Amino acid sequence: MKIFIDTAELEEIKQAVSWGIVDGVTTNPSLIKKAVDRRKGKISMEDYIKEIVKVSPGPVSLEVIGRRADEMIKQGMLLHEKFSPFGEVAIKIPINPSVNGDENLDFDGLKAIRHLSSEGISVNTTLVMTPEQALLAAKAGATYVSPFAGRIDDYIRANMGMKIGKDFQKGDYLDHELLRSARNKVLSDAMASATSIREIYKSSLVHSAADRSHDNGIYSGVDLVTRILRIFRAYNFKTEVIAASIRNSRQVREMAELGVHIATVPFNVLKDMIKHYKTSEGMRRFMDDVVPQYRELFMEK
Ligand code: E4P
């Protein structure tokens, strides 16, 4: 599995690159805003992004801001032209750039993906929330699709009436196995009084119990990635899956178990991945047990 770092903070990128585990970088307008706000105009946006592209050992995803296909194509080409002389660049195109749903822009992302890909420009399809969207992006020739695992977990929790900051924190792992068992328990309770299959199938009690714990058959961000990979493998799509919107190290592990091509991981999650209480405790014990004779081995003569 390749690891991209999900940040626009140059210092974080440099540090993670120095650990020798980074294969690329992903940014988005929100991450860029955070990085720029911190710098208060001390460096131009163009120079700052050039720096990121120069230090990254692999593709840096940069997002367009247009929403019509022609705008996105123009902007994608411009970003590619400006920054690819300094390193590898992938252009982030939203799978569906519609904001209101009534703008007739639903398919402009696909058009832009098709066009840019046919020009040989790598496209990273962003804001992918369903396997159906991933399938369409792959059909349009995208180099990457980025399913937003954490945001789907948030959405499922919100549908269950859970509030971020109160019932769960941003970095909390969503236990989809526990969720599945809880759902089965609620379902079997709701079914207990039914006398026919038809009654169960039509029961609003059964449906409300079942519907709230998933998003149209997707039970978590990890489940979303599982299903996208299943489709891509069934048809040998070349499009690579970037597990995005990662919130904790266990999600990274589960993505790796699935054999996802890439996970894009925020700096704080990368830092968590190296830690374990027993590792630190083991280190303390080993250090305490170093005898002088053993220490002498390392002394320069
Ligand atoms: C990366 O490609 C995405 O833009 C990013 O992972 C989104 O993460 P968030 O949902 O934590 O904002």
GROMACS .gro file of C-alpha atoms and ligand atoms in nm:
model
  313
    1MET     CA    1   0.000   0.000   0.000
    2LYS     CA    2   0.125   0.346  -0.084
    3ILE     CA    3   0.092   0.617   0.177
    4PHE     CA    4   0.014   0.974   0.078
    5ILE     CA    5   0.013   1.251   0.335
    6ASP     CA    6  -0.313   1.443   0.350
    7THR     CA    7  -0.196   1.796   0.427
    8ALA     CA    8  -0.085   2.123   0.271
    9GLU     CA    9   0.154   2.197   0.560
   10LEU     CA   10   0.502   2.199   0.410
   11GLU     CA   11   0.670   2.126   0.744
   12GLU     CA   12   0.450   1.821   0.801
   13ILE     CA   13   0.523   1.696   0.449
   14LYS     CA   14   0.900   1.742   0.494
   15GLN     CA   15   0.897   1.562   0.828
   16ALA     CA   16   0.691   1.269   0.704
   17VAL     CA   17   0.909   1.244   0.390
   18SER     CA   18   1.216   1.228   0.617
   19TRP     CA   19   1.064   0.918   0.785
   20GLY     CA   20   1.086   0.745   0.446
   21ILE     CA   21   0.724   0.633   0.421
   22VAL     CA   22   0.557   0.895   0.204
   23ASP     CA   23   0.468   0.823  -0.160
   24GLY     CA   24   0.270   1.138  -0.239
   25VAL     CA   25   0.062   1.427  -0.108
   26THR     CA   26  -0.307   1.519  -0.127
   27THR     CA   27  -0.440   1.868  -0.073
   28ASN     CA   28  -0.781   2.029  -0.101
   29PRO     CA   29  -0.899   2.392  -0.078
   30SER     CA   30  -0.966   2.357   0.297
   31LEU     CA   31  -0.617   2.220   0.367
   32ILE     CA   32  -0.460   2.495   0.152
   33LYS     CA   33  -0.665   2.759   0.340
   34LYS     CA   34  -0.535   2.631   0.674
   35ALA     CA   35  -0.173   2.638   0.554
   36VAL     CA   36  -0.208   2.984   0.398
   37ASP     CA   37  -0.384   3.133   0.703
   38ARG     CA   38  -0.087   3.023   0.913
   39ARG     CA   39   0.160   3.197   0.682
   40LYS     CA   40  -0.030   3.526   0.659
   41GLY     CA   41   0.076   3.608   0.304
   42LYS     CA   42   0.451   3.562   0.365
   43ILE     CA   43   0.488   3.346   0.055
   44SER     CA   44   0.293   3.346  -0.273
   45MET     CA   45   0.053   3.059  -0.325
   46GLU     CA   46   0.234   2.959  -0.642
   47ASP     CA   47   0.576   2.942  -0.476
   48TYR     CA   48   0.433   2.758  -0.178
   49ILE     CA   49   0.276   2.487  -0.395
   50LYS     CA   50   0.597   2.460  -0.597
   51GLU     CA   51   0.780   2.383  -0.271
   52ILE     CA   52   0.528   2.110  -0.188
   53VAL     CA   53   0.563   1.956  -0.532
   54LYS     CA   54   0.944   1.969  -0.510
   55VAL     CA   55   0.965   1.789  -0.174
   56SER     CA   56   0.705   1.522  -0.249
   57PRO     CA   57   0.848   1.190  -0.370
   58GLY     CA   58   0.528   1.121  -0.566
   59PRO     CA   59   0.213   1.283  -0.702
   60VAL     CA   60   0.072   1.594  -0.536
   61SER     CA   61  -0.304   1.624  -0.579
   62LEU     CA   62  -0.422   1.979  -0.646
   63GLU     CA   63  -0.790   2.062  -0.672
   64VAL     CA   64  -0.969   2.276  -0.930
   65ILE     CA   65  -1.225   2.534  -0.817
   66GLY     CA   66  -1.445   2.555  -1.127
   67ARG     CA   67  -1.766   2.356  -1.152
   68ARG     CA   68  -1.842   2.353  -1.523
   69ALA     CA   69  -1.652   2.096  -1.729
   70ASP     CA   70  -1.485   2.359  -1.950
   71GLU     CA   71  -1.367   2.556  -1.643
   72MET     CA   72  -1.235   2.246  -1.468
   73ILE     CA   73  -1.053   2.131  -1.781
   74LYS     CA   74  -0.890   2.474  -1.823
   75GLN     CA   75  -0.794   2.494  -1.457
   76GLY     CA   76  -0.667   2.135  -1.452
   77MET     CA   77  -0.444   2.205  -1.750
   78LEU     CA   78  -0.322   2.527  -1.592
   79LEU     CA   79  -0.233   2.354  -1.264
   80HIS     CA   80  -0.058   2.080  -1.459
   81GLU     CA   81   0.134   2.329  -1.672
   82LYS     CA   82   0.239   2.542  -1.371
   83PHE     CA   83   0.347   2.267  -1.134
   84SER     CA   84   0.437   1.951  -1.324
   85PRO     CA   85   0.782   2.093  -1.420
   86PHE     CA   86   0.865   2.065  -1.047
   87GLY     CA   87   0.738   1.711  -0.982
   88GLU     CA   88   0.443   1.481  -1.029
   89VAL     CA   89   0.097   1.638  -1.013
   90ALA     CA   90  -0.255   1.490  -1.011
   91ILE     CA   91  -0.558   1.708  -1.071
   92LYS     CA   92  -0.844   1.670  -0.828
   93ILE     CA   93  -1.186   1.680  -0.993
   94PRO     CA   94  -1.505   1.646  -0.790
   95ILE     CA   95  -1.715   1.350  -0.899
   96ASN     CA   96  -2.022   1.574  -0.904
   97PRO     CA   97  -1.959   1.950  -0.893
   98SER     CA   98  -2.326   2.035  -0.837
   99VAL     CA   99  -2.389   2.233  -0.522
  100ASN     CA  100  -2.768   2.268  -0.538
  101GLY     CA  101  -2.858   1.966  -0.744
  102ASP     CA  102  -3.055   2.176  -0.992
  103GLU     CA  103  -2.768   2.322  -1.190
  104ASN     CA  104  -2.729   2.059  -1.459
  105LEU     CA  105  -2.368   2.007  -1.357
  106ASP     CA  106  -2.403   1.650  -1.229
  107PHE     CA  107  -2.199   1.503  -1.515
  108ASP     CA  108  -1.946   1.785  -1.561
  109GLY     CA  109  -1.697   1.611  -1.332
  110LEU     CA  110  -1.704   1.301  -1.551
  111LYS     CA  111  -1.660   1.511  -1.867
  112ALA     CA  112  -1.358   1.685  -1.715
  113ILE     CA  113  -1.212   1.352  -1.598
  114ARG     CA  114  -1.248   1.204  -1.946
  115HIS     CA  115  -1.093   1.506  -2.116
  116LEU     CA  116  -0.796   1.553  -1.882
  117SER     CA  117  -0.724   1.179  -1.871
  118SER     CA  118  -0.722   1.159  -2.249
  119GLU     CA  119  -0.463   1.441  -2.249
  120GLY     CA  120  -0.242   1.218  -2.032
  121ILE     CA  121  -0.305   1.419  -1.714
  122SER     CA  122  -0.352   1.219  -1.392
  123VAL     CA  123  -0.691   1.280  -1.235
  124ASN     CA  124  -0.779   1.215  -0.872
  125THR     CA  125  -1.159   1.199  -0.842
  126THR     CA  126  -1.259   1.360  -0.517
  127LEU     CA  127  -1.567   1.359  -0.292
  128VAL     CA  128  -1.649   1.000  -0.383
  129MET     CA  129  -1.916   0.879  -0.140
  130THR     CA  130  -2.060   0.575  -0.322
  131PRO     CA  131  -1.930   0.276  -0.521
  132GLU     CA  132  -2.157   0.389  -0.804
  133GLN     CA  133  -1.969   0.720  -0.829
  134ALA     CA  134  -1.636   0.534  -0.818
  135LEU     CA  135  -1.750   0.307  -1.101
  136LEU     CA  136  -1.844   0.606  -1.319
  137ALA     CA  137  -1.510   0.778  -1.249
  138ALA     CA  138  -1.322   0.462  -1.345
  139LYS     CA  139  -1.526   0.435  -1.665
  140ALA     CA  140  -1.433   0.798  -1.744
  141GLY     CA  141  -1.064   0.703  -1.718
  142ALA     CA  142  -0.968   0.850  -1.378
  143THR     CA  143  -0.622   0.759  -1.251
  144TYR     CA  144  -0.747   0.765  -0.890
  145VAL     CA  145  -1.074   0.772  -0.699
  146SER     CA  146  -1.081   0.906  -0.345
  147PRO     CA  147  -1.362   0.762  -0.134
  148PHE     CA  148  -1.412   0.978   0.177
  149ALA     CA  149  -1.423   0.713   0.448
  150GLY     CA  150  -1.435   0.944   0.751
  151ARG     CA  151  -1.712   1.162   0.613
  152ILE     CA  152  -1.925   0.852   0.542
  153ASP     CA  153  -1.868   0.738   0.902
  154ASP     CA  154  -1.975   1.086   1.019
  155TYR     CA  155  -2.283   1.070   0.798
  156ILE     CA  156  -2.390   0.728   0.926
  157ARG     CA  157  -2.341   0.844   1.286
  158ALA     CA  158  -2.538   1.162   1.215
  159ASN     CA  159  -2.821   0.953   1.066
  160MET     CA  160  -2.830   0.756   1.390
  161GLY     CA  161  -2.873   1.085   1.576
  162MET     CA  162  -2.516   1.102   1.708
  163LYS     CA  163  -2.359   1.447   1.739
  164ILE     CA  164  -1.993   1.519   1.665
  165GLY     CA  165  -1.817   1.666   1.970
  166LYS     CA  166  -2.085   1.522   2.200
  167ASP     CA  167  -2.145   1.156   2.114
  168PHE     CA  168  -1.821   1.104   1.925
  169GLN     CA  169  -1.500   1.289   1.845
  170LYS     CA  170  -1.359   1.349   1.496
  171GLY     CA  171  -1.082   1.090   1.541
  172ASP     CA  172  -1.303   0.815   1.688
  173TYR     CA  173  -1.309   0.480   1.511
  174LEU     CA  174  -1.654   0.373   1.388
  175ASP     CA  175  -1.694   0.012   1.496
  176HIS     CA  176  -1.885  -0.122   1.197
  177GLU     CA  177  -1.886  -0.478   1.331
  178LEU     CA  178  -2.051  -0.364   1.654
  179LEU     CA  179  -2.290  -0.154   1.447
  180ARG     CA  180  -2.383  -0.456   1.237
  181SER     CA  181  -2.452  -0.672   1.545
  182ALA     CA  182  -2.654  -0.390   1.704
  183ARG     CA  183  -2.856  -0.359   1.386
  184ASN     CA  184  -2.920  -0.734   1.376
  185LYS     CA  185  -3.036  -0.726   1.738
  186VAL     CA  186  -3.277  -0.436   1.671
  187LEU     CA  187  -3.400  -0.608   1.356
  188SER     CA  188  -3.465  -0.940   1.525
  189ASP     CA  189  -3.649  -0.763   1.810
  190ALA     CA  190  -3.861  -0.574   1.555
  191MET     CA  191  -3.931  -0.897   1.369
  192ALA     CA  192  -4.024  -1.092   1.681
  193SER     CA  193  -4.390  -0.997   1.678
  194ALA     CA  194  -4.442  -1.037   1.301
  195THR     CA  195  -4.641  -1.328   1.167
  196SER     CA  196  -4.537  -1.325   0.801
  197ILE     CA  197  -4.238  -1.238   0.584
  198ARG     CA  198  -4.452  -0.979   0.406
  199GLU     CA  199  -4.531  -0.813   0.736
  200ILE     CA  200  -4.162  -0.796   0.825
  201TYR     CA  201  -4.063  -0.665   0.482
  202LYS     CA  202  -4.327  -0.392   0.492
  203SER     CA  203  -4.291  -0.301   0.859
  204SER     CA  204  -4.193   0.063   0.914
  205LEU     CA  205  -4.044  -0.038   1.251
  206VAL     CA  206  -3.810  -0.284   1.079
  207HIS     CA  207  -3.722  -0.030   0.813
  208SER     CA  208  -3.650   0.256   1.050
  209ALA     CA  209  -3.429   0.024   1.256
  210ALA     CA  210  -3.245  -0.095   0.947
  211ASP     CA  211  -3.218   0.226   0.744
  212ARG     CA  212  -3.054   0.444   1.004
  213SER     CA  213  -2.742   0.233   1.043
  214HIS     CA  214  -2.623   0.252   0.684
  215ASP     CA  215  -2.612   0.477   0.380
  216ASN     CA  216  -2.794   0.293   0.100
  217GLY     CA  217  -2.622  -0.034   0.189
  218ILE     CA  218  -2.288   0.118   0.292
  219TYR     CA  219  -2.213   0.048   0.657
  220SER     CA  220  -1.893   0.250   0.705
  221GLY     CA  221  -1.607   0.417   0.524
  222VAL     CA  222  -1.414   0.089   0.530
  223ASP     CA  223  -1.718  -0.085   0.381
  224LEU     CA  224  -1.735   0.179   0.108
  225VAL     CA  225  -1.373   0.108   0.009
  226THR     CA  226  -1.431  -0.270   0.029
  227ARG     CA  227  -1.711  -0.247  -0.224
  228ILE     CA  228  -1.525  -0.014  -0.461
  229LEU     CA  229  -1.227  -0.251  -0.463
  230ARG     CA  230  -1.460  -0.546  -0.532
  231ILE     CA  231  -1.601  -0.370  -0.839
  232PHE     CA  232  -1.262  -0.255  -0.969
  233ARG     CA  233  -1.116  -0.605  -0.928
  234ALA     CA  234  -1.415  -0.767  -1.101
  235TYR     CA  235  -1.347  -0.563  -1.415
  236ASN     CA  236  -0.971  -0.512  -1.388
  237PHE     CA  237  -1.003  -0.134  -1.381
  238LYS     CA  238  -0.664   0.037  -1.378
  239THR     CA  239  -0.801   0.319  -1.160
  240GLU     CA  240  -0.636   0.317  -0.817
  241VAL     CA  241  -0.831   0.368  -0.496
  242ILE     CA  242  -0.707   0.629  -0.249
  243ALA     CA  243  -0.871   0.575   0.090
  244ALA     CA  244  -0.928   0.938   0.195
  245SER     CA  245  -1.081   1.132   0.483
  246ILE     CA  246  -0.896   0.905   0.725
  247ARG     CA  247  -0.955   0.982   1.093
  248ASN     CA  248  -0.758   0.721   1.289
  249SER     CA  249  -0.487   0.459   1.261
  250ARG     CA  250  -0.725   0.162   1.285
  251GLN     CA  251  -0.895   0.283   0.968
  252VAL     CA  252  -0.555   0.285   0.795
  253ARG     CA  253  -0.495  -0.073   0.912
  254GLU     CA  254  -0.833  -0.190   0.788
  255MET     CA  255  -0.775  -0.020   0.453
  256ALA     CA  256  -0.438  -0.198   0.428
  257GLU     CA  257  -0.606  -0.533   0.507
  258LEU     CA  258  -0.837  -0.472   0.212
  259GLY     CA  259  -0.538  -0.424  -0.016
  260VAL     CA  260  -0.634  -0.067  -0.105
  261HIS     CA  261  -0.380   0.086  -0.344
  262ILE     CA  262  -0.319   0.404  -0.143
  263ALA     CA  263  -0.428   0.560   0.186
  264THR     CA  264  -0.394   0.934   0.226
  265VAL     CA  265  -0.327   0.994   0.592
  266PRO     CA  266  -0.327   1.317   0.796
  267PHE     CA  267  -0.006   1.398   0.985
  268ASN     CA  268  -0.158   1.338   1.331
  269VAL     CA  269  -0.282   0.993   1.228
  270LEU     CA  270   0.060   0.904   1.083
  271LYS     CA  271   0.213   0.999   1.418
  272ASP     CA  272  -0.036   0.777   1.602
  273MET     CA  273   0.044   0.478   1.381
  274ILE     CA  274   0.390   0.438   1.535
  275LYS     CA  275   0.274   0.436   1.897
  276HIS     CA  276   0.186   0.161   2.142
  277TYR     CA  277   0.196   0.162   2.520
  278LYS     CA  278   0.380  -0.173   2.536
  279THR     CA  279   0.642  -0.055   2.284
  280SER     CA  280   0.731   0.244   2.504
  281GLU     CA  281   0.725   0.028   2.815
  282GLY     CA  282   0.948  -0.230   2.643
  283MET     CA  283   1.191   0.045   2.542
  284ARG     CA  284   1.211   0.172   2.901
  285ARG     CA  285   1.284  -0.179   3.029
  286PHE     CA  286   1.550  -0.253   2.767
  287MET     CA  287   1.721   0.081   2.839
  288ASP     CA  288   1.714   0.010   3.214
  289ASP     CA  289   1.875  -0.331   3.158
  290VAL     CA  290   2.176  -0.212   2.956
  291VAL     CA  291   2.481  -0.332   3.150
  292PRO     CA  292   2.818  -0.147   3.122
  293GLN     CA  293   2.980  -0.440   2.937
  294TYR     CA  294   2.713  -0.421   2.669
  295ARG     CA  295   2.745  -0.040   2.649
  296GLU     CA  296   3.122  -0.079   2.593
  297LEU     CA  297   3.051  -0.258   2.264
  298PHE     CA  298   2.938   0.071   2.117
  299MET     CA  299   3.225   0.285   2.235
  300GLU     CA  300   3.463   0.409   1.974
  301LYS     CA  301   3.818   0.297   2.039
  302E4P     C1  302  -0.817   1.406   0.043
  302E4P     O1  303  -0.805   1.378  -0.072
  302E4P     C2  304  -0.942   1.462   0.100
  302E4P     O2  305  -0.964   1.591   0.051
  302E4P     C3  306  -0.936   1.460   0.251
  302E4P     O3  307  -0.893   1.331   0.290
  302E4P     C4  308  -1.065   1.497   0.318
  302E4P     O4  309  -1.054   1.473   0.456
  302E4P     P1  310  -1.159   1.527   0.565
  302E4P     O5  311  -1.288   1.459   0.540
  302E4P     O6  312  -1.100   1.490   0.696
  302E4P     O7  313  -1.169   1.675   0.544
   0.00000   0.00000   0.00000
